[in-house]
XYZ file of N, CA and C in Angstrom:
312
model
N 4.647 -28.006 19.252
C 5.828 -27.599 20.024
C 7.044 -27.863 19.351
N 7.996 -27.064 19.724
C 9.367 -27.236 19.068
C 10.172 -28.227 19.869
N 10.888 -29.101 19.253
C 11.839 -30.062 20.040
C 13.108 -29.479 20.220
N 13.422 -28.244 19.634
C 14.641 -27.624 19.769
C 14.826 -26.940 21.179
N 15.938 -27.140 21.953
C 16.040 -26.474 23.183
C 16.259 -24.966 23.008
N 16.688 -24.534 21.841
C 16.942 -23.083 21.632
C 15.870 -22.496 20.773
N 15.209 -21.505 21.217
C 14.047 -21.008 20.456
C 14.678 -19.874 19.579
N 14.215 -19.754 18.354
C 14.566 -18.704 17.340
C 13.553 -17.526 17.625
N 14.175 -16.311 17.827
C 13.335 -15.151 17.909
C 13.456 -14.373 16.697
N 12.411 -13.755 16.202
C 12.389 -12.979 14.961
C 12.584 -13.719 13.822
N 12.541 -13.044 12.593
C 12.638 -13.794 11.388
C 14.052 -14.334 11.124
N 14.177 -15.491 10.492
C 15.484 -16.127 10.256
C 16.394 -15.223 9.401
N 17.620 -15.218 9.750
C 18.572 -14.374 9.038
C 19.085 -15.006 7.740
N 19.287 -14.094 6.803
C 19.892 -14.726 5.504
C 21.272 -14.919 5.720
N 21.937 -15.529 4.816
C 23.308 -15.918 4.909
C 24.168 -14.623 4.722
N 23.686 -13.703 3.909
C 24.330 -12.384 3.716
C 24.333 -11.556 5.056
N 23.187 -11.688 5.749
C 23.052 -10.843 7.010
C 24.076 -11.508 8.040
N 24.127 -12.801 7.983
C 24.953 -13.632 8.977
C 26.522 -13.284 8.746
N 26.795 -13.166 7.421
C 28.218 -12.916 7.090
C 28.581 -11.434 7.468
N 27.604 -10.569 7.381
C 27.741 -9.181 7.658
C 28.036 -8.983 9.235
N 27.192 -9.880 9.978
C 27.328 -9.756 11.449
C 28.685 -10.353 11.865
N 29.127 -11.390 11.205
C 30.437 -12.071 11.427
C 31.534 -11.003 11.086
N 31.377 -10.391 9.907
C 32.455 -9.387 9.569
C 32.439 -8.244 10.552
N 31.315 -7.782 11.001
C 31.302 -6.714 12.101
C 31.974 -7.151 13.375
N 31.617 -8.365 13.769
C 32.261 -8.907 14.966
C 33.706 -9.052 14.853
N 34.229 -9.480 13.667
C 35.682 -9.456 13.481
C 36.347 -8.199 13.513
N 35.679 -7.161 12.910
C 36.185 -5.824 12.905
C 36.262 -5.290 14.251
N 35.336 -5.507 15.160
C 35.365 -5.100 16.503
C 36.429 -5.920 17.339
N 36.589 -7.169 17.131
C 37.680 -7.952 17.756
C 39.090 -7.513 17.287
N 39.211 -7.212 15.963
C 40.433 -6.696 15.461
C 40.831 -5.298 16.044
N 39.832 -4.461 16.159
C 40.013 -3.082 16.817
C 40.413 -3.217 18.233
N 39.700 -4.033 19.038
C 40.006 -4.199 20.333
C 41.386 -4.779 20.674
N 41.807 -5.730 19.776
C 43.175 -6.347 19.858
C 44.212 -5.254 19.521
N 43.980 -4.550 18.584
C 44.861 -3.399 18.234
C 45.109 -2.325 19.351
N 43.960 -1.953 19.864
C 44.072 -1.004 20.951
C 44.773 -1.613 22.273
N 44.580 -2.889 22.556
C 45.193 -3.511 23.622
C 46.765 -3.713 23.290
N 47.068 -4.067 22.019
C 48.481 -4.146 21.804
C 49.170 -2.785 21.744
N 48.500 -1.770 21.323
C 49.130 -0.413 21.292
C 49.441 0.009 22.705
N 48.395 -0.112 23.622
C 48.654 0.300 24.945
C 49.633 -0.608 25.691
N 49.718 -1.844 25.381
C 50.687 -2.755 26.002
C 52.160 -2.274 25.505
N 52.302 -2.104 24.303
C 53.623 -1.583 23.750
C 53.984 -0.301 24.337
N 53.077 0.658 24.491
C 53.365 1.902 25.146
C 53.815 1.717 26.603
N 53.151 0.867 27.285
C 53.516 0.527 28.625
C 54.951 0.031 28.832
N 55.345 -0.786 27.863
C 56.758 -1.361 27.869
C 57.715 -0.138 27.565
N 57.448 0.703 26.623
C 58.303 1.785 26.408
C 58.344 2.760 27.564
N 57.207 3.111 28.177
C 57.112 3.963 29.304
C 57.837 3.303 30.551
N 57.860 2.055 30.745
C 58.622 1.514 31.757
C 60.128 1.660 31.655
N 60.592 1.632 30.329
C 61.993 1.920 30.159
C 62.410 3.340 30.428
N 61.553 4.301 30.346
C 61.824 5.742 30.714
C 62.027 5.797 32.230
N 61.222 5.057 32.957
C 61.269 5.134 34.398
C 62.434 4.311 35.099
N 62.974 3.327 34.368
C 63.997 2.509 34.814
C 65.389 3.218 34.653
N 65.602 3.827 33.511
C 66.867 4.439 33.123
C 67.280 5.537 33.944
N 68.526 5.673 34.258
C 69.091 6.890 34.935
C 69.657 7.838 33.902
N 69.345 9.172 34.124
C 69.716 10.144 33.123
C 70.741 11.121 33.797
N 71.620 11.719 32.983
C 72.594 12.503 33.486
C 73.711 12.169 34.402
N 73.923 10.839 34.497
C 74.955 10.405 35.221
C 76.305 10.127 34.586
N 77.345 9.774 35.386
C 78.596 9.499 34.797
C 79.182 8.407 35.705
N 80.438 8.025 35.421
C 80.905 6.847 36.171
C 81.056 7.170 37.627
N 81.249 8.472 37.992
C 81.393 8.900 39.313
C 80.110 9.256 40.070
N 79.282 9.892 39.258
C 78.028 10.389 39.843
C 76.862 9.622 39.257
N 75.935 9.288 40.303
C 74.776 8.459 39.884
C 73.694 9.463 39.275
N 73.025 9.047 38.105
C 72.100 9.772 37.493
C 70.748 9.829 38.143
N 69.851 10.629 37.644
C 68.538 10.772 38.180
C 67.628 9.957 37.378
N 66.539 9.356 38.033
C 65.577 8.729 37.308
C 64.415 9.621 37.007
N 63.659 9.362 35.941
C 62.520 10.205 35.634
C 61.486 10.080 36.598
N 60.966 11.331 36.999
C 59.991 11.225 38.122
C 58.812 12.248 37.765
N 58.632 12.552 36.526
C 57.636 13.473 36.179
C 56.416 12.713 35.464
N 55.716 11.942 36.419
C 54.652 11.064 35.899
C 53.346 11.895 35.334
N 53.135 13.029 36.025
C 51.975 13.830 35.429
C 52.274 14.315 34.022
N 53.525 14.744 33.885
C 53.943 15.313 32.547
C 53.780 14.208 31.459
N 54.302 12.933 31.851
C 54.302 11.880 30.880
C 52.852 11.497 30.518
N 51.831 11.487 31.499
C 50.528 11.153 31.304
C 49.698 12.212 30.537
N 50.103 13.529 30.835
C 49.456 14.589 30.048
C 49.882 14.530 28.549
N 51.227 14.325 28.389
C 51.680 14.211 26.948
C 51.028 13.078 26.191
N 50.878 11.959 26.897
C 50.249 10.693 26.301
C 48.910 11.027 25.966
N 48.028 11.583 26.828
C 46.673 11.829 26.634
C 46.431 12.844 25.464
N 47.267 13.842 25.504
C 47.266 14.949 24.504
C 47.450 14.282 23.030
N 48.452 13.397 23.010
C 48.768 12.823 21.727
C 47.589 11.883 21.277
N 47.126 11.155 22.296
C 45.929 10.229 21.938
C 44.790 11.134 21.458
N 44.491 12.222 22.055
C 43.372 13.105 21.617
C 43.627 13.577 20.251
N 44.859 14.110 19.965
C 45.273 14.641 18.702
C 44.974 13.576 17.609
N 45.438 12.339 17.768
C 45.311 11.223 16.891
C 43.832 10.929 16.693
N 43.026 11.003 17.737
C 41.538 10.732 17.557
C 40.965 11.717 16.830
N 41.272 13.039 17.000
C 40.688 14.193 16.236
C 41.146 14.044 14.745
N 42.354 13.627 14.498
C 42.810 13.459 13.155
C 41.981 12.294 12.477
N 41.851 11.250 13.227
C 40.924 10.023 12.568
C 39.647 10.509 12.383
N 38.926 11.370 13.208
C 37.579 11.913 12.948
C 37.729 12.671 11.837
N 38.656 13.593 11.611
C 38.696 14.539 10.502
C 38.899 13.729 9.158
N 39.658 12.714 9.161
C 39.919 12.000 7.949
C 38.716 11.000 7.596
N 38.281 10.285 8.637
C 37.412 9.210 8.459
C 35.849 9.575 8.767
N 35.754 10.651 9.348
C 34.345 11.096 9.859
C 33.986 10.626 11.071
N 33.055 11.192 11.835
C 32.555 10.732 13.040
C 31.640 9.534 12.964
N 31.134 9.063 14.047
C 30.303 7.896 14.009
C 28.955 8.211 13.571
N 28.547 9.525 13.671
C 27.180 9.777 13.225
C 26.103 9.657 14.452
N 26.682 9.201 15.522
C 25.839 9.115 16.774
C 25.618 10.521 17.381
N 24.404 10.869 17.602
C 24.161 12.259 18.198
C 24.006 12.083 19.750
N 24.730 12.633 20.528
C 24.653 12.572 21.979
C 23.820 13.659 22.518
N 22.861 13.292 23.335
C 21.903 14.324 23.776
C 22.428 14.996 25.039
N 23.441 15.901 24.782
C 24.152 16.579 25.839
C 23.089 17.296 26.873
N 22.215 18.036 26.308
C 21.318 18.847 27.196
C 20.494 17.888 28.074
N 20.015 16.694 27.656
C 19.262 15.869 28.303
C 20.121 15.112 29.484
N 21.289 14.911 29.211
C 22.319 14.251 30.026
C 22.719 15.098 31.210
N 23.075 16.340 30.904
C 23.750 17.239 31.902
C 22.822 18.357 32.437
N 21.487 18.169 32.247
C 20.555 19.130 32.886
C 19.767 18.305 33.929
């Protein structure tokens, strides 16, 4: 019997495989942090658009931006265009999605 409270399953990993797993985990962490930072920065910029008054003067109060659907549509379109550019330059993931099995 093993005296260790944690059982090892499968063959032991080599140090190269462990380093590869750590590198992959770091890449994932870095990518998630980058996405979070990008969306947070965009949220701060978008908030400024909604706070500022446009078209006003000293005598006349300006209007605030009220076209949320337009802003969201533009944002999503730009996100999709950048994703398509990334796929064109770097290639897709190689994962084949079984559309017929999912949607039938």
